[in-house]
Coordinates of C-alpha atoms and ligand atoms in Angstrom, one line a residue:
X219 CA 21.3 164.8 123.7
X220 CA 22.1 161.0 123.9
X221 CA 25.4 160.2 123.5
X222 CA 25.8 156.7 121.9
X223 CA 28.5 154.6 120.7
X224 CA 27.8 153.9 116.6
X225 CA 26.7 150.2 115.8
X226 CA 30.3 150.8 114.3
X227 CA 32.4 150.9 117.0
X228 CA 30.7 148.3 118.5
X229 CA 30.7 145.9 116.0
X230 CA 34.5 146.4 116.3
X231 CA 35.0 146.2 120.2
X232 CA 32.9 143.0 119.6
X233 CA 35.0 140.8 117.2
X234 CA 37.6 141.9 118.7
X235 CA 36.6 140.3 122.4
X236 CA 35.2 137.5 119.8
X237 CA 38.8 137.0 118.3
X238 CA 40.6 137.6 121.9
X239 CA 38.4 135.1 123.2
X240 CA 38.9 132.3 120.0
X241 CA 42.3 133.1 120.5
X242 CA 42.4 131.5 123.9
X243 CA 39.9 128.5 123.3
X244 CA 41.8 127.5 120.1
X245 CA 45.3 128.5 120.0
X246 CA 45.8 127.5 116.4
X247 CA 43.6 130.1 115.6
X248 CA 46.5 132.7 116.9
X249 CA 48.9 130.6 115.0
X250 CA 46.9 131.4 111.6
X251 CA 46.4 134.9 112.3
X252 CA 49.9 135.2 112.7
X253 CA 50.4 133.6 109.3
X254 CA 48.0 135.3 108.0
X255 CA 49.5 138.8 108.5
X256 CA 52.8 138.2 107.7
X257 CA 51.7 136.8 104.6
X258 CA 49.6 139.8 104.4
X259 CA 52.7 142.4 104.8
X260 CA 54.8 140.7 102.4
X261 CA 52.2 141.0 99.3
X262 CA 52.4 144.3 100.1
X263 CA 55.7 145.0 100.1
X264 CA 55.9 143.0 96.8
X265 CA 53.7 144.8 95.1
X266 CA 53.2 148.2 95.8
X267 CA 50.6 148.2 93.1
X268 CA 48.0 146.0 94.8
X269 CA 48.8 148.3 98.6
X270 CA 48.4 151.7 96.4
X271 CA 44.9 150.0 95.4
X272 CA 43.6 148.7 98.2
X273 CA 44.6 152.4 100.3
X274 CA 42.8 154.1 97.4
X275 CA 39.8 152.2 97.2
X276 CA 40.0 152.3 101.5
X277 CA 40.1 148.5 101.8
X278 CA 43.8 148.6 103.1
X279 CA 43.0 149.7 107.1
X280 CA 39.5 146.8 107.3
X281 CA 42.1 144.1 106.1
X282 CA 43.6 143.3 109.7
X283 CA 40.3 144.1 111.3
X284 CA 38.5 142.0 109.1
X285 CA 37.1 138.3 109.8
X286 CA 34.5 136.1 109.0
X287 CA 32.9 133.7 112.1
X288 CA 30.1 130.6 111.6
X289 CA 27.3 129.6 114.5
X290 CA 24.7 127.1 114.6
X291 CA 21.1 128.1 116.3
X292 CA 18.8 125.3 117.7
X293 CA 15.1 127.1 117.6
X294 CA 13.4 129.9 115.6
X295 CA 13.4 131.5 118.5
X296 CA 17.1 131.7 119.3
X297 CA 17.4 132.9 115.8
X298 CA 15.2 136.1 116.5
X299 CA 16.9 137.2 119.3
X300 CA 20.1 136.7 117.6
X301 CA 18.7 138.8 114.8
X302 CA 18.3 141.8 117.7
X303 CA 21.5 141.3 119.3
X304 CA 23.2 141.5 115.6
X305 CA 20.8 144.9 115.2
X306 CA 22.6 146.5 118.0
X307 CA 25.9 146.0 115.8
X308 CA 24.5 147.0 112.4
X309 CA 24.8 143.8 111.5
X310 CA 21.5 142.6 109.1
X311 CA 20.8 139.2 107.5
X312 CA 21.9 139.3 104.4
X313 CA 21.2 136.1 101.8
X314 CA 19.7 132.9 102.0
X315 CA 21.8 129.8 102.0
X316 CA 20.2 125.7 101.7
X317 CA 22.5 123.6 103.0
X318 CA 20.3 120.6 103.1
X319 CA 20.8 119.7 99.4
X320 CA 24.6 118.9 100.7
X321 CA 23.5 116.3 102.7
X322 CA 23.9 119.3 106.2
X323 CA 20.6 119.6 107.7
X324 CA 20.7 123.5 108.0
X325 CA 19.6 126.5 106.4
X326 CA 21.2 129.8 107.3
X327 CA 22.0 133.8 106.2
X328 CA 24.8 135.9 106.8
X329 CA 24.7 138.4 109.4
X330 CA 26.9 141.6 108.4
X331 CA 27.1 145.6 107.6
X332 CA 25.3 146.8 104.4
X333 CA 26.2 150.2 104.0
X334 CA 29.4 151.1 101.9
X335 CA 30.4 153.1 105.5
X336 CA 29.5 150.1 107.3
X337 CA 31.5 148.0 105.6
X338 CA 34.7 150.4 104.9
X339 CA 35.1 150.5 108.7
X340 CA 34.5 146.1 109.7
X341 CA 32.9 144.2 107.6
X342 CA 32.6 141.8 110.0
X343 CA 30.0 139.2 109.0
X344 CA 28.6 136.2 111.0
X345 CA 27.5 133.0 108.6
X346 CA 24.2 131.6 111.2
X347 CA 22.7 128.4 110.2
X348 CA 19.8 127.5 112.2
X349 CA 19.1 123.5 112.7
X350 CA 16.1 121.7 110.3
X351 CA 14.7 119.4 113.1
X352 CA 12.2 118.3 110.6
X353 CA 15.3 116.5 109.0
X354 CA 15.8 114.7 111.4
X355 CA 14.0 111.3 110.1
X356 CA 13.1 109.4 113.9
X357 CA 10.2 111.3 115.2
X358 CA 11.0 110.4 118.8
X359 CA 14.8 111.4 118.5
X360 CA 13.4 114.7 116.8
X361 CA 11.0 115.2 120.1
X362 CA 13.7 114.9 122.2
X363 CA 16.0 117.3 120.2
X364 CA 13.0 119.8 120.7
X365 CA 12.7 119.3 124.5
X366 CA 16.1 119.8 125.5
X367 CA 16.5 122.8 122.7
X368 CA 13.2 124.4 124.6
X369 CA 14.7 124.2 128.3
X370 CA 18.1 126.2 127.4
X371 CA 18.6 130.1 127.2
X372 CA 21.6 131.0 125.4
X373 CA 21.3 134.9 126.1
X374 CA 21.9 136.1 129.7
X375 CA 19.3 137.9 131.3
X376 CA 21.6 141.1 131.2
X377 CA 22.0 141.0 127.7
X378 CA 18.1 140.6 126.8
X379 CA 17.8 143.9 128.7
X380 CA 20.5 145.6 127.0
X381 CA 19.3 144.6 124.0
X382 CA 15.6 145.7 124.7
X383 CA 17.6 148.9 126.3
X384 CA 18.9 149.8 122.4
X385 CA 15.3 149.1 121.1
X386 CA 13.7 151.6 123.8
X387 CA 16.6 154.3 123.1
X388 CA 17.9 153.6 119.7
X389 CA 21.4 153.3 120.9
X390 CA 23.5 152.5 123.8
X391 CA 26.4 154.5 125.6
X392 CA 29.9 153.4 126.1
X393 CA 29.2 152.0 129.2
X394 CA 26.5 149.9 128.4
X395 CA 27.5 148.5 124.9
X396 CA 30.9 147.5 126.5
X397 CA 28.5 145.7 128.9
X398 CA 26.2 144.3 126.1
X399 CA 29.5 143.1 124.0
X400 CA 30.8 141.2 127.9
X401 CA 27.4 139.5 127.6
X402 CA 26.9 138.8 124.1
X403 CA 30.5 137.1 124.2
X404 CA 29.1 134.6 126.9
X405 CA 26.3 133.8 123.7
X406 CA 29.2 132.5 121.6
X407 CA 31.9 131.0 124.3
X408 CA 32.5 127.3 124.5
X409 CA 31.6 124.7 127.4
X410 CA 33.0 121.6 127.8
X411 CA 30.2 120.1 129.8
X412 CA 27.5 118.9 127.0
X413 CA 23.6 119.8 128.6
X414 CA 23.2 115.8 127.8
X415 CA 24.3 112.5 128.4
X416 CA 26.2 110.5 126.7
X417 CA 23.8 108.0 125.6
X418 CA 21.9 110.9 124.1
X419 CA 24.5 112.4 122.5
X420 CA 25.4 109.8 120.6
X421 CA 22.0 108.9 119.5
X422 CA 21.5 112.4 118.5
X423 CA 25.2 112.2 116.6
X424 CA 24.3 109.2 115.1
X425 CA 21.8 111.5 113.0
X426 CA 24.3 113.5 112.0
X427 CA 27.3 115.1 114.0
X428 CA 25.8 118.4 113.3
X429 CA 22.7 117.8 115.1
X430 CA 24.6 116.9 118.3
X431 CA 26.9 119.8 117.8
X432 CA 23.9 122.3 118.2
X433 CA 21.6 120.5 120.7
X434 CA 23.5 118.9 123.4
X435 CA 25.5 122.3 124.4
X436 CA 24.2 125.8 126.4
X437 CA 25.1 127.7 124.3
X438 CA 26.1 128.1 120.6
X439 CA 29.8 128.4 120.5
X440 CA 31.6 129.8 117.6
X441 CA 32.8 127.4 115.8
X442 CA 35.6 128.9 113.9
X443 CA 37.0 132.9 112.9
X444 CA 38.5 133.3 109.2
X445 CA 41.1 136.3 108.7
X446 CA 41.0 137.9 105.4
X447 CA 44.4 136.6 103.6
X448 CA 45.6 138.7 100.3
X449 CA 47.5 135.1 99.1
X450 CA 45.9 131.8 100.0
X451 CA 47.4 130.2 97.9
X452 CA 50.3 130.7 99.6
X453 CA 49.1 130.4 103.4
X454 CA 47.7 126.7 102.1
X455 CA 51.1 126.0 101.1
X456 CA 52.8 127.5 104.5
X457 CA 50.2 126.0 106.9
X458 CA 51.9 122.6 107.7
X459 CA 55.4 124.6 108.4
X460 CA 53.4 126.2 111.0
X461 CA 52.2 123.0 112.3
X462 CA 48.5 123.2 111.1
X463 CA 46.9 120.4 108.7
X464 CA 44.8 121.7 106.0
X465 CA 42.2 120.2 104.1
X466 CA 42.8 119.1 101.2
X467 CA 41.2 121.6 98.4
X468 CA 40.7 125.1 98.5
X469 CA 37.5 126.1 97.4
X470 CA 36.3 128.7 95.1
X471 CA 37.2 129.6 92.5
X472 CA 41.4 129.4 91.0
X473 CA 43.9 131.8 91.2
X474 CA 43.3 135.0 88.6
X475 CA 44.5 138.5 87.8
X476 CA 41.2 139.8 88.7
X477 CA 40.1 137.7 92.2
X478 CA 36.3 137.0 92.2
X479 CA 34.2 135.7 95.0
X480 CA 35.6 134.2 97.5
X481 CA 38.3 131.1 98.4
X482 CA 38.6 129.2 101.0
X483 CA 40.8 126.6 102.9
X484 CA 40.5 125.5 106.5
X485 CA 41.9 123.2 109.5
X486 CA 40.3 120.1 110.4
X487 CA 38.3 120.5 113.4
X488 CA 40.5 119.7 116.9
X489 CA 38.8 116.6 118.6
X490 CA 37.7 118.3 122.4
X491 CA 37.2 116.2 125.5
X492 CA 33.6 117.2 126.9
X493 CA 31.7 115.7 130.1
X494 CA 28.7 114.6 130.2
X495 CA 25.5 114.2 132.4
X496 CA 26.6 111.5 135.1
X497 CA 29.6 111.8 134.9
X498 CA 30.7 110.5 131.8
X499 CA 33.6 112.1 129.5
X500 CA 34.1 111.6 125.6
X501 CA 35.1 113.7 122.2
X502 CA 33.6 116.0 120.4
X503 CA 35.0 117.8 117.3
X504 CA 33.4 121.0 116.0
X505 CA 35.6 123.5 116.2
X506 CA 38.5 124.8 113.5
X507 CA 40.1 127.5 111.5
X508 CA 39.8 128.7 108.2
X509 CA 41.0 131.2 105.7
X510 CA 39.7 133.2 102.8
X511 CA 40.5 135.4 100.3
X512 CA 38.0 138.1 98.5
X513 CA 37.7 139.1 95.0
X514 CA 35.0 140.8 93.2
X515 CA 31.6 140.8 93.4
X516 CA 30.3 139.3 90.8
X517 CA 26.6 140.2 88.9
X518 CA 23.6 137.5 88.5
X519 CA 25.2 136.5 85.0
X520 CA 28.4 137.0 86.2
X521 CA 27.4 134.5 89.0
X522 CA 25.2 132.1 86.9
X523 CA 28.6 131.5 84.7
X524 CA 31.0 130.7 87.5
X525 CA 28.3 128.5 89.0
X526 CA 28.4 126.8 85.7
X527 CA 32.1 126.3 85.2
X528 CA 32.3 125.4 89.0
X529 CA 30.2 122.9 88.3
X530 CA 31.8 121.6 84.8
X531 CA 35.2 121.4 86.6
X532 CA 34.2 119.0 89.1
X533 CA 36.5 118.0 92.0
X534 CA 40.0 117.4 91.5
X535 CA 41.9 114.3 94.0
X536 CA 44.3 116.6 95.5
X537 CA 44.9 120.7 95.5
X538 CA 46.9 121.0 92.5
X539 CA 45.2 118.8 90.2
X540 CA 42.1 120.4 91.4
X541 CA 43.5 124.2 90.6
X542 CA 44.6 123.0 87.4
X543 CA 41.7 121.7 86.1
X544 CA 39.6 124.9 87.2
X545 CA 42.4 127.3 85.9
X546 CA 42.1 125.4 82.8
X547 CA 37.7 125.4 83.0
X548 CA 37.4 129.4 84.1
X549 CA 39.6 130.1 80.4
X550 CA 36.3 131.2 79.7
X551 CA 35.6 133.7 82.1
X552 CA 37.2 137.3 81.1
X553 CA 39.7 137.7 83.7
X554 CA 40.4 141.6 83.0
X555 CA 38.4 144.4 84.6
X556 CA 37.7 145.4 81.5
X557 CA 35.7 142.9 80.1
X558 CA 34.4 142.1 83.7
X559 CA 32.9 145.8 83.3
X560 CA 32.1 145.7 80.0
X561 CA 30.0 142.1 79.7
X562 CA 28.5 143.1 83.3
X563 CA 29.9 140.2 84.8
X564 CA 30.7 141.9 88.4
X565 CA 30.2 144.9 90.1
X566 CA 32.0 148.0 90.3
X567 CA 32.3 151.5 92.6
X568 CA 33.2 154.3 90.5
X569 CA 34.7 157.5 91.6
X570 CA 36.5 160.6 90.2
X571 CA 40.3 160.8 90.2
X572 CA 42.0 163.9 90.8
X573 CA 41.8 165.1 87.4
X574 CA 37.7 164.3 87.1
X575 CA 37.6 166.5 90.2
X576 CA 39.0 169.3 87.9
X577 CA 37.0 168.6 84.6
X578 CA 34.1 167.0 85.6
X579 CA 31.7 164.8 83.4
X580 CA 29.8 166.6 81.1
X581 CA 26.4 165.5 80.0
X582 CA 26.6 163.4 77.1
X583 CA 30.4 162.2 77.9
X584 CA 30.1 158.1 77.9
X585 CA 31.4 156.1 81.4
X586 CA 33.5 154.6 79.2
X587 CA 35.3 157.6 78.0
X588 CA 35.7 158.9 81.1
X589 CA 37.5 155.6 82.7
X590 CA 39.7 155.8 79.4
X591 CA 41.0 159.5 80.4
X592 CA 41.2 158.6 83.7
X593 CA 38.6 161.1 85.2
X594 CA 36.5 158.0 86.8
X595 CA 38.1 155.2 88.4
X596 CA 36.1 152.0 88.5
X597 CA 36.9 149.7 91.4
X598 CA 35.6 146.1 91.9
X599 CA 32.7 145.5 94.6
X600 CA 34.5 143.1 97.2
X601 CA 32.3 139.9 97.5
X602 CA 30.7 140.5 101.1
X603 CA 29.1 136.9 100.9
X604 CA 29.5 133.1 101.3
X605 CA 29.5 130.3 98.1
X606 CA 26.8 127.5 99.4
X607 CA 29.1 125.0 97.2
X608 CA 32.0 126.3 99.1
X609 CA 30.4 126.5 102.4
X610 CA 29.0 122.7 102.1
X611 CA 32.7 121.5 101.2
X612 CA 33.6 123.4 104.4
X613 CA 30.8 121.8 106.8
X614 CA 31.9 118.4 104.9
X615 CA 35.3 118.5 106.0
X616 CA 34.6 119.0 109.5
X617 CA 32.1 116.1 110.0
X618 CA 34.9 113.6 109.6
X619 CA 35.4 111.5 106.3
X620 CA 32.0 109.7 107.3
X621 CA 29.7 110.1 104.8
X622 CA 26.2 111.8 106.3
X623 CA 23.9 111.3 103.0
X624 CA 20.5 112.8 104.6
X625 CA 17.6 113.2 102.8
X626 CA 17.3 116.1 101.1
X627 CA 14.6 118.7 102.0
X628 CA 13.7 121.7 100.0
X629 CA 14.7 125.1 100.6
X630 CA 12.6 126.7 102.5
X631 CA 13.4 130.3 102.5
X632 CA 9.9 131.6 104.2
X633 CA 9.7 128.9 106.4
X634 CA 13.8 130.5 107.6
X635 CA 12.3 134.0 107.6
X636 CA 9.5 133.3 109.7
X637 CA 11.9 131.7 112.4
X638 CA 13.9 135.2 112.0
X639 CA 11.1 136.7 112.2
X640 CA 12.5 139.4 109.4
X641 CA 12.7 139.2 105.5
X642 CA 16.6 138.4 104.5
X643 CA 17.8 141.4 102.3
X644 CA 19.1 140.0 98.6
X645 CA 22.4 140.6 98.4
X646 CA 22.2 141.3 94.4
X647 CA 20.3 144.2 95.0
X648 CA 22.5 145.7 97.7
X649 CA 25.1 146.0 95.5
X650 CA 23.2 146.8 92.2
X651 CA 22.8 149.8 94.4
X652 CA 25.5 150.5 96.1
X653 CA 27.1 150.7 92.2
X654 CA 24.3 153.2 91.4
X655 CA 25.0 155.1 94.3
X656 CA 28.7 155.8 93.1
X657 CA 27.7 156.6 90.0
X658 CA 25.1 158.8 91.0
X659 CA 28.1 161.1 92.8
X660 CA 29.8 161.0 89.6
X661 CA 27.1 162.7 88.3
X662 CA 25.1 159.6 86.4
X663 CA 22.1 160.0 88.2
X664 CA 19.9 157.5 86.1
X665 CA 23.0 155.1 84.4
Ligands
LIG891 C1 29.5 127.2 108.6 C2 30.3 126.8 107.3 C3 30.2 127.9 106.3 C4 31.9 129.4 105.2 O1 32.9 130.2 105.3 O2 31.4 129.1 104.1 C5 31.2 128.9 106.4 C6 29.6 126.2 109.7 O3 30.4 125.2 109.7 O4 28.8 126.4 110.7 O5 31.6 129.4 107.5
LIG892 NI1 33.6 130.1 107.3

């Protein structure tokens, strides 16, 4: 019998050594998570409603595990082996996300759990954006890019073989997946001496900062870890207390009774001396910290109307102007669970109480009576995801207040998947089903 350790556990192990290892490179990072948890504790203790939820619904013990992280992939086929080494954590891509109509010439997918189990125990997700050389509009500059791209190996030789190891066995022991997570880390880790020099760097920066930031490294260094904050509003407003700079707007959507989708806010990115080929030394910023906090899930029209209002509400000059003028915009979306369940705006997990466990549903009893008498409880669907709006104004703020219009290519989803070398899954339909499933062991097999 093989004894193996789940893609659970070592998922876990792994952004752990990921977040011990940020920790050290960018101590500010500490500094947030710090912030971050006590933040954390005291919504909490102020309101014992919201902890009672979140134990119920099982959300309460992933909150301190949980964390987001971003990378940025030079070649198709550094994307592929990603895609395997991710496998080994039961982490699939997940979404499809075109940057390049924000002026960022990448297009990327979100690497994380699926499963309800999965994500009970570590959601922890991994945004990837792989570089468009073909954006790049100097055909030379874009030929070098390629060549230096195709001489580097950003796996160790070790982890290929443990990762080939899992395929062979479909697993690993302890032993070896505390080895593949020591050699994965090595993937992500950041080096101060660029592959290039500096004359190349700063043509290939002169493109866009972006492309330098993936091409003239060895490896593809994590380039920031977001803790899961129950209050952002209020870690935005604590930040510079804790001598950390944020940018300006949070992103997202406003402050509601209900959360939905996802905000954001982050620190600029810390300006890093690197060396260079011959000798040479100069800056480079890439790397920061951000925050977010996760509401509900929200349903293709749930999503097509906050797109929509996003969109009408524009950008505001500073933070509170900004949250004003969407608190005022988003009056028009239902902001009770009710209605949110009712107009199928978001998605929901359903389970019986106590007292459905003792008079369960009948056949002909409506889902709607039964969450009246309290025999089903209907929970939100945490957004698992990223907001390409939200994710551009992120990338934006990190590439300096230098405006980088590029030309904008198409999406190109197949031409992503065939560089993955897998289909991404469509995150609308893994919830759609995770919501059937729950309701299915309430007994509505076909609702
Ligand atoms: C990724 C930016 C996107 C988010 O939270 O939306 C992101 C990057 O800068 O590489 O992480
Ligand atoms: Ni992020």
């Amino acid at each position: 019998m093989n004894d193996f350790l789940s893609a659970d556990a070592i998922r876990t192990r792994f952004s752990q050594a990921m977040s011990a290892m940020y920790q050290q490179e960018v101590p500010q990072y500490g500094t947030l998570m710090t912030l971050v948890q006590q933040v954390n504790a005291r919504c909490l203790t102020d309101s014992p409603t919201l902890k009672a939820r979140l134990s119920a619904a099982d959300e309460l013990e992933r909150l301190n595990l949980e964390r987001h992280g971003a990378i940025r992939v030079g070649t198709a086929q550094e994307l592929a082996t990603l895609r395997q080494m991710f496998a080994v954590m039961g982490m699939e891509p997940v979404g499809y996300y075109d940057l390049s109509q924000a002026g960022v010439p990448v297009h990327s997918t979100a690497f994380r759990p699926v499963s309800d189990e999965a994500l009970r125990r570590n959601p922890f997700r991994i945004f990837t954006s792989l570089l468009r050389l073909e954006l790049i509009d100097d055909l030379e500059l874009r030929q070098k890019a390629a060549a230096i791209l195709a001489q580097r190996d950003i796996f160790t030789p070790r982890c290929r073989a443990l990762i080939a190891q899992h395929q062979q066995q479909g697993g690993l022991g302890e032993a070896d997946a505390d080895a593949f997570v020591t050699e994965a880390l090595e993937t992500f880790r950041w080096h101060a001496l660029s592959t290039v020099d500096r004359a190349t760097y700063q043509a290939l920066s002169q493109q866009h900062r972006l492309v330098a930031d993936v091409v003239c490294f060895p490896g593809c260094h994590i380039n920031h870890l977001t803790p899961r904050t129950l209050d952002i509003d209020r870690v935005q407003a604590l930040m510079p207390e804790y001598g950390i700079d944020p940018k300006t707007l949070i992103e997202g959507p406003p402050r509601r009774n209900v959360p939905i989708l996802l905000r954001q806010t982050s620190f600029k990115a810390l300006e890093e001396v690197v060396g260079f080929q011959q000798g040479d030394s100069g800056t480079h910023t890439a790397r920061f910290g951000e925050i977010e906090q996760r509401g509900a899930a929200l349903t293709p029209k749930g999503r097509a109307l906050y797109d929509r209002l996003l969109a009408e509400a524009g950008t505001g000059a500073d933070n509170q102007q900004h949250q004003q003028r969407l608190a005022d915009v988003f009056r028009a979306f239902p902001d009770d669970e009710r209605s949110l369940r009712e107009q199928e705006l978001a998605w929901f997990h359903y389970r019986l109480s106590e007292q459905g466990e003792a008079q369960p549903p009948q056949a002909g009893e409506s889902l709607a009576m039964l969450i009246e008498q309290g025999r089903i409880i209907a929970d939100p669907l945490v957004y698992e995801d990223f907001l390409p709006v939200s994710a551009a104004g992120i990338f934006q703020s990190n590439l300096g207040d230098r405006a980088q219009g590029r030309s904008a290519g198409h999406a190109s989803r197949a031409d992503f998947e065939r560089a993955l070398g897998a289909p991404v899954h469509d995150e609308m339909q893994l919830y759609q089903a995770r919501q059937q499933q729950s309701l299915a062991r309430c007994g509505f097999a076909d609702a």
